[in-house]
Coordinates of C-alpha atoms in Angstrom, one line a residue:
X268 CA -12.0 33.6 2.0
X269 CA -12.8 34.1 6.0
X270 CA -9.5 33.4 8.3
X271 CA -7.8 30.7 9.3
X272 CA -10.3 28.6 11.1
X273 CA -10.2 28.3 14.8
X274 CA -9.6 24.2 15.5
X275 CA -10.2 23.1 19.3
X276 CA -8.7 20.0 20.5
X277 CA -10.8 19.1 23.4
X278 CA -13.3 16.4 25.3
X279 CA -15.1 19.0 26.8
X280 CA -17.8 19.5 23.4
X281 CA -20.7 20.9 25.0
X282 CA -18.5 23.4 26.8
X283 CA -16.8 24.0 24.0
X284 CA -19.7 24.5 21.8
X285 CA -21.7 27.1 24.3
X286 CA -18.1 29.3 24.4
X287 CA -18.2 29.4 20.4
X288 CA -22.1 30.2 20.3
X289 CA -21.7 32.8 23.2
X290 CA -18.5 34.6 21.5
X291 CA -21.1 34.9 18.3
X292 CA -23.5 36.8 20.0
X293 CA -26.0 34.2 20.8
X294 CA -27.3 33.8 17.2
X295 CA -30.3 31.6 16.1
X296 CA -28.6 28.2 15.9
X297 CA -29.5 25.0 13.8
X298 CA -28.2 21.6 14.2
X299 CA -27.5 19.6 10.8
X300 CA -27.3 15.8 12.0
X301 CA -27.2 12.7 9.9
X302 CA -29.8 10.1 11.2
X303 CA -27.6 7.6 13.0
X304 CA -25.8 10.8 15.0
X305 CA -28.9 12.2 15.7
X306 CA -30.0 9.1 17.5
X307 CA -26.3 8.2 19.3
X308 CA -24.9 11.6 20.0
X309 CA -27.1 14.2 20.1
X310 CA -28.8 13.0 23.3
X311 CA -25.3 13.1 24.9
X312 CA -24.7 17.0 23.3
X313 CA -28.2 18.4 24.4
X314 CA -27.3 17.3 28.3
X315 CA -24.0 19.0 28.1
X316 CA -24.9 22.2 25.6
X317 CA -27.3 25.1 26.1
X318 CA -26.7 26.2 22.8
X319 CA -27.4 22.5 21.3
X320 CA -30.8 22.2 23.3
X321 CA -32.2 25.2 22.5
X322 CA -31.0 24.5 18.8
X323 CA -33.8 23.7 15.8
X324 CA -32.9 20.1 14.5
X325 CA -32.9 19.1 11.3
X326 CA -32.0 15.6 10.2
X327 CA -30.1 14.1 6.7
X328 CA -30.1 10.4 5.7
X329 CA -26.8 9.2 6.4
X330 CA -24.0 7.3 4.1
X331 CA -22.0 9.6 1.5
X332 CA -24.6 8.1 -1.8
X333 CA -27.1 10.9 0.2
X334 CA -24.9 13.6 -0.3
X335 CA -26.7 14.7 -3.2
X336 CA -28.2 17.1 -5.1
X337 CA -31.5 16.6 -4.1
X338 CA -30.2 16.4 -0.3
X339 CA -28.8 19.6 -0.5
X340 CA -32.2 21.1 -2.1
X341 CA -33.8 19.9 0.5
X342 CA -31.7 21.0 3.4
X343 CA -31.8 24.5 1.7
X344 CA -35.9 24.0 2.0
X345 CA -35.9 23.4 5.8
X346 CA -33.8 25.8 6.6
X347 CA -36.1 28.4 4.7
X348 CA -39.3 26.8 6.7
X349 CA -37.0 27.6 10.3
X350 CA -36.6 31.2 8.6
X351 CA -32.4 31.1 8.8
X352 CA -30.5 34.1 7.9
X353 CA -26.8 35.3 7.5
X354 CA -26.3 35.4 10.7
X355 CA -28.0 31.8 11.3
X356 CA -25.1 29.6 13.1
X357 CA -25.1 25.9 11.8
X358 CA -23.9 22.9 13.8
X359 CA -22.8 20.1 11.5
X360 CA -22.7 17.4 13.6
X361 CA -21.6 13.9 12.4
X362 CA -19.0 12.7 9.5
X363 CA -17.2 14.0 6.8
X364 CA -20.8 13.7 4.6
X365 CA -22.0 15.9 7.0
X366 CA -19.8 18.8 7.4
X367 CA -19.8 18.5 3.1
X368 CA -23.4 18.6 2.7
X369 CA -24.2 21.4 5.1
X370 CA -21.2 23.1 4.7
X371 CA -21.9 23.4 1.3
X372 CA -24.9 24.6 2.3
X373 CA -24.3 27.2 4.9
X374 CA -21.4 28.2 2.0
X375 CA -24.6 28.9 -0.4
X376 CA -27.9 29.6 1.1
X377 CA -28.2 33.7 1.8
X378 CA -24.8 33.7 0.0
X379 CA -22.8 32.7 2.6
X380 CA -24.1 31.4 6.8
X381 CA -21.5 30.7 9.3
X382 CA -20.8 27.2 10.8
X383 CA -19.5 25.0 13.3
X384 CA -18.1 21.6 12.4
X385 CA -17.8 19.0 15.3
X386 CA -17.2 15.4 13.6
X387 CA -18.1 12.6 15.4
X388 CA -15.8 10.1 13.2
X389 CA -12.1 9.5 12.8
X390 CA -12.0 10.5 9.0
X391 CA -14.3 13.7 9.3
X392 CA -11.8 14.3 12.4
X393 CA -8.6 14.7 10.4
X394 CA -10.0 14.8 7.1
X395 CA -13.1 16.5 5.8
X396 CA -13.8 19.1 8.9
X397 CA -10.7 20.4 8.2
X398 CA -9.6 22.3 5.7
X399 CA -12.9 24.7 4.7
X400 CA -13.6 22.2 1.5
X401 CA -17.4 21.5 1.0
X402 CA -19.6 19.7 -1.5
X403 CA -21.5 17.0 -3.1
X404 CA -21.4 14.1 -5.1
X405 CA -22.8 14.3 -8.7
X406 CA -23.2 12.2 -12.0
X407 CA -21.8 9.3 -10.2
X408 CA -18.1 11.1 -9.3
X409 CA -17.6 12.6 -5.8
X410 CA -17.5 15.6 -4.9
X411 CA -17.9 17.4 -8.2
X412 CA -19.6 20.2 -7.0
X413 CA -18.6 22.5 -4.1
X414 CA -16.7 25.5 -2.5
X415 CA -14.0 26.1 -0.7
X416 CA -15.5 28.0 2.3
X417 CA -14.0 27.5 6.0
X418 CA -15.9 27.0 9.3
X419 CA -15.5 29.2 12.2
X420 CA -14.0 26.9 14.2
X421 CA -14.0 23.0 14.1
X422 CA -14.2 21.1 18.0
X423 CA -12.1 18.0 17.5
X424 CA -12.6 15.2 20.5
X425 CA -12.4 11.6 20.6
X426 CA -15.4 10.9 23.2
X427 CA -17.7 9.8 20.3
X428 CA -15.0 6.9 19.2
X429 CA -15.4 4.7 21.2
X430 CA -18.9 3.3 20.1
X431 CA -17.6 3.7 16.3
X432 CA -17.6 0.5 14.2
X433 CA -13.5 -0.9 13.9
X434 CA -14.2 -0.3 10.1
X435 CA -14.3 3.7 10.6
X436 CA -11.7 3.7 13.4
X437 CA -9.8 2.4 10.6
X438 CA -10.8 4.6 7.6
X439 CA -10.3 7.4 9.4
X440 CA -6.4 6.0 10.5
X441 CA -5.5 6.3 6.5
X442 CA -5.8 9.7 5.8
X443 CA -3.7 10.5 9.1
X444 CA -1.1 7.7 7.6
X445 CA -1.7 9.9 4.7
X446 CA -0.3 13.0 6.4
X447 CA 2.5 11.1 7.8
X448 CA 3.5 10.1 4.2
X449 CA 3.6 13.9 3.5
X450 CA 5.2 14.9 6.8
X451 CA 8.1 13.1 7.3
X452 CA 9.2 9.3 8.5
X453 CA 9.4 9.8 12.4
X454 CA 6.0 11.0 11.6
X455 CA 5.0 7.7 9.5
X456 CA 6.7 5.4 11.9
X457 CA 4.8 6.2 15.0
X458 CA 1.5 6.2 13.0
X459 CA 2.6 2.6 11.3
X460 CA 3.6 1.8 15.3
X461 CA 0.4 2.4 16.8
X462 CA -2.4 -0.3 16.2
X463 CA -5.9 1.4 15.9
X464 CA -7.7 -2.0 16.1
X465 CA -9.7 -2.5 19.3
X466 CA -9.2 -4.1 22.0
X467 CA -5.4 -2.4 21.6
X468 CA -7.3 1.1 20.5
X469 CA -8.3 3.5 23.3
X470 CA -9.7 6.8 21.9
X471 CA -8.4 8.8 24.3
X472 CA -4.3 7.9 23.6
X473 CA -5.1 8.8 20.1
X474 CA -6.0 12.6 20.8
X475 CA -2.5 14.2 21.1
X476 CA -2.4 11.9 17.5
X477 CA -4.9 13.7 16.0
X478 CA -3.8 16.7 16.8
X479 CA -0.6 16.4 15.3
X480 CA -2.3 14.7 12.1
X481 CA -4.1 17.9 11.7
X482 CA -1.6 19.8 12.2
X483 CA 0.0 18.6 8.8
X484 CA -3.3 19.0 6.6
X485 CA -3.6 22.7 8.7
X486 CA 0.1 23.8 7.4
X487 CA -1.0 23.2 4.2
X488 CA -4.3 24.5 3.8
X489 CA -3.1 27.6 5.2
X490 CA 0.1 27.6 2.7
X491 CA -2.7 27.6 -0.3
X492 CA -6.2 27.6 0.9
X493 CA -8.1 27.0 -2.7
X494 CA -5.3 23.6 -4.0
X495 CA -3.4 26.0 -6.6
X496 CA -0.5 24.3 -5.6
X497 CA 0.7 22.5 -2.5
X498 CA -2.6 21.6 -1.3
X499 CA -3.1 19.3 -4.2
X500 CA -0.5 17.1 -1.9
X501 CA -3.3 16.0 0.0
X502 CA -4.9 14.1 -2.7
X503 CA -2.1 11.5 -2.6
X504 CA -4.0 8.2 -2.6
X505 CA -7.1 9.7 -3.8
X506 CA -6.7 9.7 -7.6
X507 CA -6.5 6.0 -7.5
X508 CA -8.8 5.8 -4.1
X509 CA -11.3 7.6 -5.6
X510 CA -11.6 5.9 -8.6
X511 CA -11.8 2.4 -6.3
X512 CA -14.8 4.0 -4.1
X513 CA -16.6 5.1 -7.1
X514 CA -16.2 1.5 -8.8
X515 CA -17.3 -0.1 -5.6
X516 CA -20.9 1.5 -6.1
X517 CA -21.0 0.8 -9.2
X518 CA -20.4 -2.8 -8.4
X519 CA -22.9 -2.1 -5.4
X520 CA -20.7 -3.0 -3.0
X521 CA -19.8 0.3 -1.4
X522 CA -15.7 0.4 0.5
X523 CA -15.7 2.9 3.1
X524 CA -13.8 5.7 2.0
X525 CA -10.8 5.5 3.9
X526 CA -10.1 1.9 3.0
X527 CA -10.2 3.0 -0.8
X528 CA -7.7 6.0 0.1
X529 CA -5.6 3.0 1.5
X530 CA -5.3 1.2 -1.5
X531 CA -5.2 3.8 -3.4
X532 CA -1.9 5.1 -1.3
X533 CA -0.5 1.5 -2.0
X534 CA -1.3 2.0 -5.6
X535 CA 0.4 5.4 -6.3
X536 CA 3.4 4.9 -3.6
X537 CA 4.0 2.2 -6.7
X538 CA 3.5 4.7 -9.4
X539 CA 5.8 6.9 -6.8
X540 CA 8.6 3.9 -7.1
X541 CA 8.0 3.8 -10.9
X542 CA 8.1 7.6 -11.6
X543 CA 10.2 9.5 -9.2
X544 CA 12.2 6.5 -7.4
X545 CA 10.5 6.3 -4.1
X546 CA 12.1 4.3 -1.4
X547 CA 10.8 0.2 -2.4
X548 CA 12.0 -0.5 1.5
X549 CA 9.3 2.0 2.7
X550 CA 6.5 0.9 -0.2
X551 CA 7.1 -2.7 1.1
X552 CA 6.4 -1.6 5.0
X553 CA 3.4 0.5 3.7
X554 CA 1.6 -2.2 1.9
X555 CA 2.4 -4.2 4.3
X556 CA 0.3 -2.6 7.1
X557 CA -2.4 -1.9 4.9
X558 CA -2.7 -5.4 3.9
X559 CA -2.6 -6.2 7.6
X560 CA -5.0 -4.1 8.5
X561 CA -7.1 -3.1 5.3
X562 CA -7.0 -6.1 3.3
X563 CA -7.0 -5.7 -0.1
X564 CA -9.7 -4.2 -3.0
X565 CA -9.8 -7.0 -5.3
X566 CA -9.8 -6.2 -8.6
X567 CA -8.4 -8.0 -12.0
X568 CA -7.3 -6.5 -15.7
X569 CA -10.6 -6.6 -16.9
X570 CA -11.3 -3.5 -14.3
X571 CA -8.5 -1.2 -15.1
X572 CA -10.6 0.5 -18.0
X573 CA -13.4 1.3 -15.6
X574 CA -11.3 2.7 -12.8
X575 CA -8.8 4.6 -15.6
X576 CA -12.5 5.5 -16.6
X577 CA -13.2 7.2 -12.9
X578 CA -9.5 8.6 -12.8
X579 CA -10.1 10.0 -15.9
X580 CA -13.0 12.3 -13.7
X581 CA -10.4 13.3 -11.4
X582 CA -10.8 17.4 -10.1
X583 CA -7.0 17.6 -10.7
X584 CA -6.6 16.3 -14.2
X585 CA -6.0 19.6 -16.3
X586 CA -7.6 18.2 -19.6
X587 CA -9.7 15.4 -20.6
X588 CA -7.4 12.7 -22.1
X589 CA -4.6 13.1 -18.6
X590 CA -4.8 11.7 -15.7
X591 CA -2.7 13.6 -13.0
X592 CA -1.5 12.4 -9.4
X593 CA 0.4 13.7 -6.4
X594 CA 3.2 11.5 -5.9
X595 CA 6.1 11.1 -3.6
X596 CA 10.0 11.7 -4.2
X597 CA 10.4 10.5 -0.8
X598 CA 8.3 10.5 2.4
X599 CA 8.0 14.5 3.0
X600 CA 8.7 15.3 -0.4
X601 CA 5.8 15.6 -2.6
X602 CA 5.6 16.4 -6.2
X603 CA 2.1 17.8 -7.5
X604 CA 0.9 18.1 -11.0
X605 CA 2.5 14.5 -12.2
X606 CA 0.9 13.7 -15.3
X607 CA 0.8 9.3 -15.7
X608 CA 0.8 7.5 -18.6
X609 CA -2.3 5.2 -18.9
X610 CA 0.4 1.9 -19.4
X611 CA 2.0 3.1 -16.3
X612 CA -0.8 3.2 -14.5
X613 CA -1.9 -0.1 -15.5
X614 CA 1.4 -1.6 -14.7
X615 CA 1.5 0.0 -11.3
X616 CA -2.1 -1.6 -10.9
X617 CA -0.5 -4.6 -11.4
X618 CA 2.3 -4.5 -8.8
X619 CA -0.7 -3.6 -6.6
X620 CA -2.1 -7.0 -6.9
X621 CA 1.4 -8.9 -6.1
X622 CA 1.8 -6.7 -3.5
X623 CA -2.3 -7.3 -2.0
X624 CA -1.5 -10.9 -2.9
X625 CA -4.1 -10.9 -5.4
X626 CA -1.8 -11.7 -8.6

């Protein structure tokens, strides 16, 4: 495990990234770009960086169904035809698939490369650029296959969020509503305060934000970098969330990832209520706002057995016939390792829908 990774909070990227490349020694350097970055932002990074023009590109398909095993086989292929080494520096520049695929990648070609991560959405931002977890999807789950290997540093701005879609503005907003859960509830209430939904949203007010959104996920990586223990707090909302993203495909009608991790929060603040007597005053102001600003996953009893089904695939579960979650005492207070009845669940799934509305 290399050491805590350097995270930069700054608008200045290209500067930023030259400073990195230069305190490297001035390596070979690849960029790793998914197709719609390459074509927006790019452009913008090879005016402001010497490092990033003089780079070798190469290019993945973009959307998280591409971040596959054949993606990754063929990623490992082009960087063997640009003759990469150990001491190879990769740029993963784009979202959270991104910084999974080629820093899964960098983690495994040569036995180990070193890389940058600058995300260029909300949710790889605060989420997946963070944190030194890499990986791909396989046999229809995510993220079954992968490493826990950090970047050298991650460069987090907000200059590319402004020509983002509202819809990843907004997944990206639920895993930092996510760290406010776990942090504590000044924390949630200015994050349930601030409106990230244009024309309101201004990228730049929501830096300082960020910051301190990745500040929670940092203090817990660094407390247990390879989720022994506390880091398994960060998967609140993603045993259910997962299971909705996965059934979404399977219905092929894919929900950005960040909206499943909302509902899925909704979902297992309920279990919370159920289990460990979370506050029902602060699960109402939750669903609320994700309601508001999420809308709801609709689903009926005739889809609990599939998405038990996908939970039942769930990284955390310690044997085949449990189904574990992260779950809250109280905001700030989480309890790992919570091992939920499959009628539980299914009840909390329905409170979910009179909560969405959908009952």
């Amino acid at each position: 495990m290399t050491m805590k990774e350097k995270v930069i909070f700054t608008n200045l990227v290209g500067q930023a990234i030259d400073t990195l490349v230069a305190e490297a020694g001035n390596p070979q350097t690849v960029v790793v770009a998914d197709t719609n970055t390459a074509q927006y932002v790019l452009p913008v990074l090879v005016n402001d960086s010497k490092a990033v023009a003089d780079s070798e590109v190469i290019t993945v398909k973009s959307g998280d169904g591409n971040k596959s095993l054949e993606a990754l086989t063929d990623l490992w292929k082009k960087l063997a035809e640009l003759e990469a080494t150990r001491s190879t520096l990769v740029i993963n520049l784009g979202g959270g698939m991104v910084s999974d695929l080629s820093g899964f990648a960098a983690a495994t070609y040569k036995r180990g490369m070193r890389c940058i991560n600058v995300p260029t959405t909300l949710l790889a931002a605060v989420d997946a650029s963070v944190g030194g977890k890499t990986g791909i999807n396989f046999g229809g789950y995510k993220n079954q296959i992968g490493t826990f290997t950090e970047p050298e540093a991650v460069i987090i701005s907000t200059i590319f969020f402004n020509t983002l879609p509202q819809q990843q503005i907004l997944s990206g907003y639920a895993e930092m509503i996510k760290h406010g859960l776990l942090e504590d509830t000044d924390t949630l209430s200015r994050l349930l305060a601030f409106s990230p939904v244009y024309p309101m949203f201004d990228s730049q007010s929501l830096l300082p934000i960020i910051e301190a959104s990745v500040g929670v996920k940092s203090r817990i990586v660094e407390e247990d970098k390879t989720e022994a223990g506390i880091r398994k707090a960060l998967n609140f909302g993603h045993t259910i969330g997962h299971a909705i993203e996965a059934y979404s495909y399977k219905r092929q009608s894919p929900v950005p990832h960040g909206y499943a991790v909302a509902w899925g929060m909704v979902a297992e603040l309920v279990l919370s209520n159920m289990e460990l007597g979370f506050p029902g005053d602060t699960l109402h102001t939750v669903a609320a706002y994700v309601l508001k600003n999420y809308g709801a996953y609709d689903i009926t009893c005739d889809d609990y057995p599939a998405l038990i089904a996908a939970m039942r695939q769930d990284k955390k579960n310690r044997s085949a016939d449990s189904i574990t979650f992260t779950l809250l005492e109280s905001v700030g207070h989480p309890k790992i390792d919570c091992v939920v009845d499959q009628k539980q669940i299914e009840a909390a799934l329905d409170i979910y829908r009179d909560l969405m509305h959908l009952a």
